[in-house]
PDB file of C-alpha atoms in Angstrom:
ATOM      1  CA  SER A   1     -79.576 126.688 231.589  1.00 55.00           C
ATOM      2  CA  LYS A   2     -79.519 128.195 228.072  1.00 61.00           C
ATOM      3  CA  TYR A   3     -80.414 131.467 229.728  1.00 58.00           C
ATOM      4  CA  ALA A   4     -77.318 131.778 231.581  1.00 64.00           C
ATOM      5  CA  ASP A   5     -75.072 131.825 228.923  1.00 66.00           C
ATOM      6  CA  ARG A   6     -72.943 134.964 228.968  1.00 66.00           C
ATOM      7  CA  THR A   7     -72.737 135.174 225.571  1.00 75.00           C
ATOM      8  CA  ARG A   8     -76.108 135.661 224.943  1.00 70.00           C
ATOM      9  CA  LYS A   9     -77.416 139.818 224.004  1.00 74.00           C
ATOM     10  CA  ASP A  10     -80.658 139.297 225.163  1.00 81.00           C
ATOM     11  CA  MET A  11     -82.225 139.926 228.454  1.00 83.00           C
ATOM     12  CA  THR A  12     -83.632 137.159 230.241  1.00 82.00           C
ATOM     13  CA  TYR A  13     -86.427 137.818 233.382  1.00 85.00           C
ATOM     14  CA  LEU A  14     -87.076 135.336 235.902  1.00 82.00           C
ATOM     15  CA  ILE A  15     -90.599 136.791 237.212  1.00 84.00           C
ATOM     16  CA  LEU A  16     -91.545 135.724 240.831  1.00 81.00           C
ATOM     17  CA  ASP A  17     -94.849 136.750 241.826  1.00 84.00           C
ATOM     18  CA  GLY A  18     -96.872 135.383 244.995  1.00 82.00           C
ATOM     19  CA  PRO A  19     -95.978 135.868 248.972  1.00 82.00           C
ATOM     20  CA  VAL A  20     -92.726 135.675 250.462  1.00 79.00           C
ATOM     21  CA  ASP A  21     -91.708 132.547 252.224  1.00 78.00           C
ATOM     22  CA  ALA A  22     -89.680 132.734 255.072  1.00 72.00           C
ATOM     23  CA  VAL A  23     -87.681 129.733 254.224  1.00 74.00           C
ATOM     24  CA  TRP A  24     -87.280 130.121 250.392  1.00 73.00           C
ATOM     25  CA  VAL A  25     -86.337 133.726 250.568  1.00 75.00           C
ATOM     26  CA  GLU A  26     -83.367 133.383 252.491  1.00 71.00           C
ATOM     27  CA  ASN A  27     -81.876 130.814 249.968  1.00 72.00           C
ATOM     28  CA  LEU A  28     -82.375 133.880 248.008  1.00 78.00           C
ATOM     29  CA  ASN A  29     -79.212 135.606 249.510  1.00 76.00           C
ATOM     30  CA  THR A  30     -76.491 133.569 247.597  1.00 79.00           C
ATOM     31  CA  VAL A  31     -78.439 135.170 244.300  1.00 83.00           C
ATOM     32  CA  LEU A  32     -78.378 138.763 245.645  1.00 81.00           C
ATOM     33  CA  ASP A  33     -75.102 138.914 246.774  1.00 81.00           C
ATOM     34  CA  ASP A  34     -71.365 138.668 244.971  1.00 83.00           C
ATOM     35  CA  ASN A  35     -72.055 134.783 244.292  1.00 83.00           C
ATOM     36  CA  LYS A  36     -74.806 135.563 241.901  1.00 86.00           C
ATOM     37  CA  LEU A  37     -76.049 131.442 242.070  1.00 86.00           C
ATOM     38  CA  LEU A  38     -79.340 130.897 242.263  1.00 81.00           C
ATOM     39  CA  THR A  39     -79.720 127.108 244.255  1.00 78.00           C
ATOM     40  CA  LEU A  40     -82.876 125.497 243.238  1.00 75.00           C
ATOM     41  CA  ALA A  41     -84.772 122.825 245.800  1.00 73.00           C
ATOM     42  CA  ASN A  42     -83.887 120.280 243.850  1.00 82.00           C
ATOM     43  CA  GLY A  43     -79.892 121.034 243.894  1.00 81.00           C
ATOM     44  CA  ASP A  44     -79.654 122.513 240.459  1.00 83.00           C
ATOM     45  CA  ARG A  45     -77.538 125.925 240.401  1.00 83.00           C
ATOM     46  CA  ILE A  46     -78.060 128.590 237.960  1.00 81.00           C
ATOM     47  CA  PRO A  47     -75.680 131.350 237.702  1.00 84.00           C
ATOM     48  CA  MET A  48     -77.037 134.504 237.419  1.00 84.00           C
ATOM     49  CA  THR A  49     -75.212 136.420 234.577  1.00 84.00           C
ATOM     50  CA  ASP A  50     -75.194 140.028 233.434  1.00 83.00           C
ATOM     51  CA  ASN A  51     -78.231 139.588 231.193  1.00 83.00           C
ATOM     52  CA  MET A  52     -80.340 138.065 233.855  1.00 84.00           C
ATOM     53  CA  ARG A  53     -82.724 139.768 236.109  1.00 84.00           C
ATOM     54  CA  LEU A  54     -85.177 138.686 239.117  1.00 83.00           C
ATOM     55  CA  LEU A  55     -88.555 140.490 239.749  1.00 84.00           C
ATOM     56  CA  PHE A  56     -90.492 139.895 242.370  1.00 82.00           C
ATOM     57  CA  GLU A  57     -93.903 141.126 243.002  1.00 84.00           C
ATOM     58  CA  VAL A  58     -95.239 140.573 246.315  1.00 83.00           C
ATOM     59  CA  GLY A  59     -97.845 141.977 248.753  1.00 81.00           C
ATOM     60  CA  ASP A  60     -95.653 142.401 251.231  1.00 82.00           C
ATOM     61  CA  LEU A  61     -91.998 142.055 252.910  1.00 81.00           C
ATOM     62  CA  LYS A  62     -92.891 140.861 256.344  1.00 82.00           C
ATOM     63  CA  ASN A  63     -91.027 137.321 256.078  1.00 82.00           C
ATOM     64  CA  ALA A  64     -88.066 138.697 254.447  1.00 80.00           C
ATOM     65  CA  SER A  65     -85.124 139.524 256.753  1.00 81.00           C
ATOM     66  CA  PRO A  66     -83.452 142.325 256.806  1.00 82.00           C
ATOM     67  CA  ALA A  67     -80.423 140.727 255.277  1.00 79.00           C
ATOM     68  CA  THR A  68     -82.556 140.053 251.919  1.00 79.00           C
ATOM     69  CA  VAL A  69     -84.156 143.357 251.966  1.00 80.00           C
ATOM     70  CA  SER A  70     -80.743 145.328 252.023  1.00 82.00           C
ATOM     71  CA  ARG A  71     -79.277 143.270 249.028  1.00 80.00           C
ATOM     72  CA  ALA A  72     -83.044 144.552 246.814  1.00 79.00           C
ATOM     73  CA  GLY A  73     -83.911 147.195 245.424  1.00 79.00           C
ATOM     74  CA  ILE A  74     -87.045 147.784 246.190  1.00 79.00           C
ATOM     75  CA  ILE A  75     -90.104 149.931 244.620  1.00 78.00           C
ATOM     76  CA  TYR A  76     -93.342 150.426 245.873  1.00 75.00           C
ATOM     77  CA  VAL A  77     -96.189 151.437 243.770  1.00 72.00           C
ATOM     78  CA  SER A  78     -99.474 152.131 245.320  1.00 74.00           C
ATOM     79  CA  ALA A  79    -102.073 150.588 242.956  1.00 71.00           C
ATOM     80  CA  THR A  80    -104.252 153.643 244.223  1.00 70.00           C
ATOM     81  CA  ASP A  81    -101.249 155.848 242.993  1.00 72.00           C
ATOM     82  CA  LEU A  82    -100.230 154.337 239.606  1.00 73.00           C
ATOM     83  CA  ASP A  83    -101.995 151.576 237.474  1.00 78.00           C
ATOM     84  CA  TRP A  84     -99.800 149.089 235.701  1.00 78.00           C
ATOM     85  CA  LYS A  85    -100.348 150.183 232.062  1.00 83.00           C
ATOM     86  CA  PRO A  86     -98.139 153.267 232.407  1.00 81.00           C
ATOM     87  CA  ILE A  87     -95.284 151.251 234.175  1.00 80.00           C
ATOM     88  CA  LEU A  88     -95.735 148.704 231.023  1.00 86.00           C
ATOM     89  CA  ASP A  89     -95.888 151.422 228.520  1.00 87.00           C
ATOM     90  CA  ALA A  90     -92.797 153.020 229.956  1.00 85.00           C
ATOM     91  CA  TRP A  91     -90.758 149.865 229.824  1.00 86.00           C
ATOM     92  CA  ILE A  92     -91.856 148.966 226.502  1.00 89.00           C
ATOM     93  CA  ASN A  93     -90.371 152.607 225.029  1.00 87.00           C
ATOM     94  CA  LYS A  94     -87.182 151.812 226.937  1.00 86.00           C
ATOM     95  CA  GLN A  95     -86.620 148.450 225.535  1.00 84.00           C
ATOM     96  CA  SER A  96     -87.291 149.651 222.015  1.00 70.00           C
ATOM     97  CA  HIS A  97     -84.552 152.319 222.443  1.00 64.00           C
ATOM     98  CA  HIS A  98     -82.161 150.019 223.700  1.00 60.00           C
ATOM     99  CA  HIS A  99     -82.801 147.052 221.160  1.00 61.00           C
ATOM    100  CA  SER A 100     -82.653 149.506 218.459  1.00 57.00           C
ATOM    101  CA  SER A 101     -78.931 150.256 218.896  1.00 54.00           C
ATOM    102  CA  ILE A 102     -78.144 146.402 218.916  1.00 50.00           C
TER     103      ILE A 102
END
């Protein structure tokens, strides 16, 4: 995959939005551990390079195993506590500072 090129300077984000399925979530363990290799259902393998990040937006983790949960950094944001706009604004601000030095 052209986005898994280790020479790229820009960041690539794979954003997965939806429920956690008990079958496919276990296949993510190889991408979350030291192997950092994502194997797709069709057999394709995508190495997760240092410029790639996975972002999951899920409603709950009831189908995720302790092994999966322990490998992921989890942030819980309640909709009643914080809307999405301040999070987006903070991220954009951080990106503009990061890219200004490149």
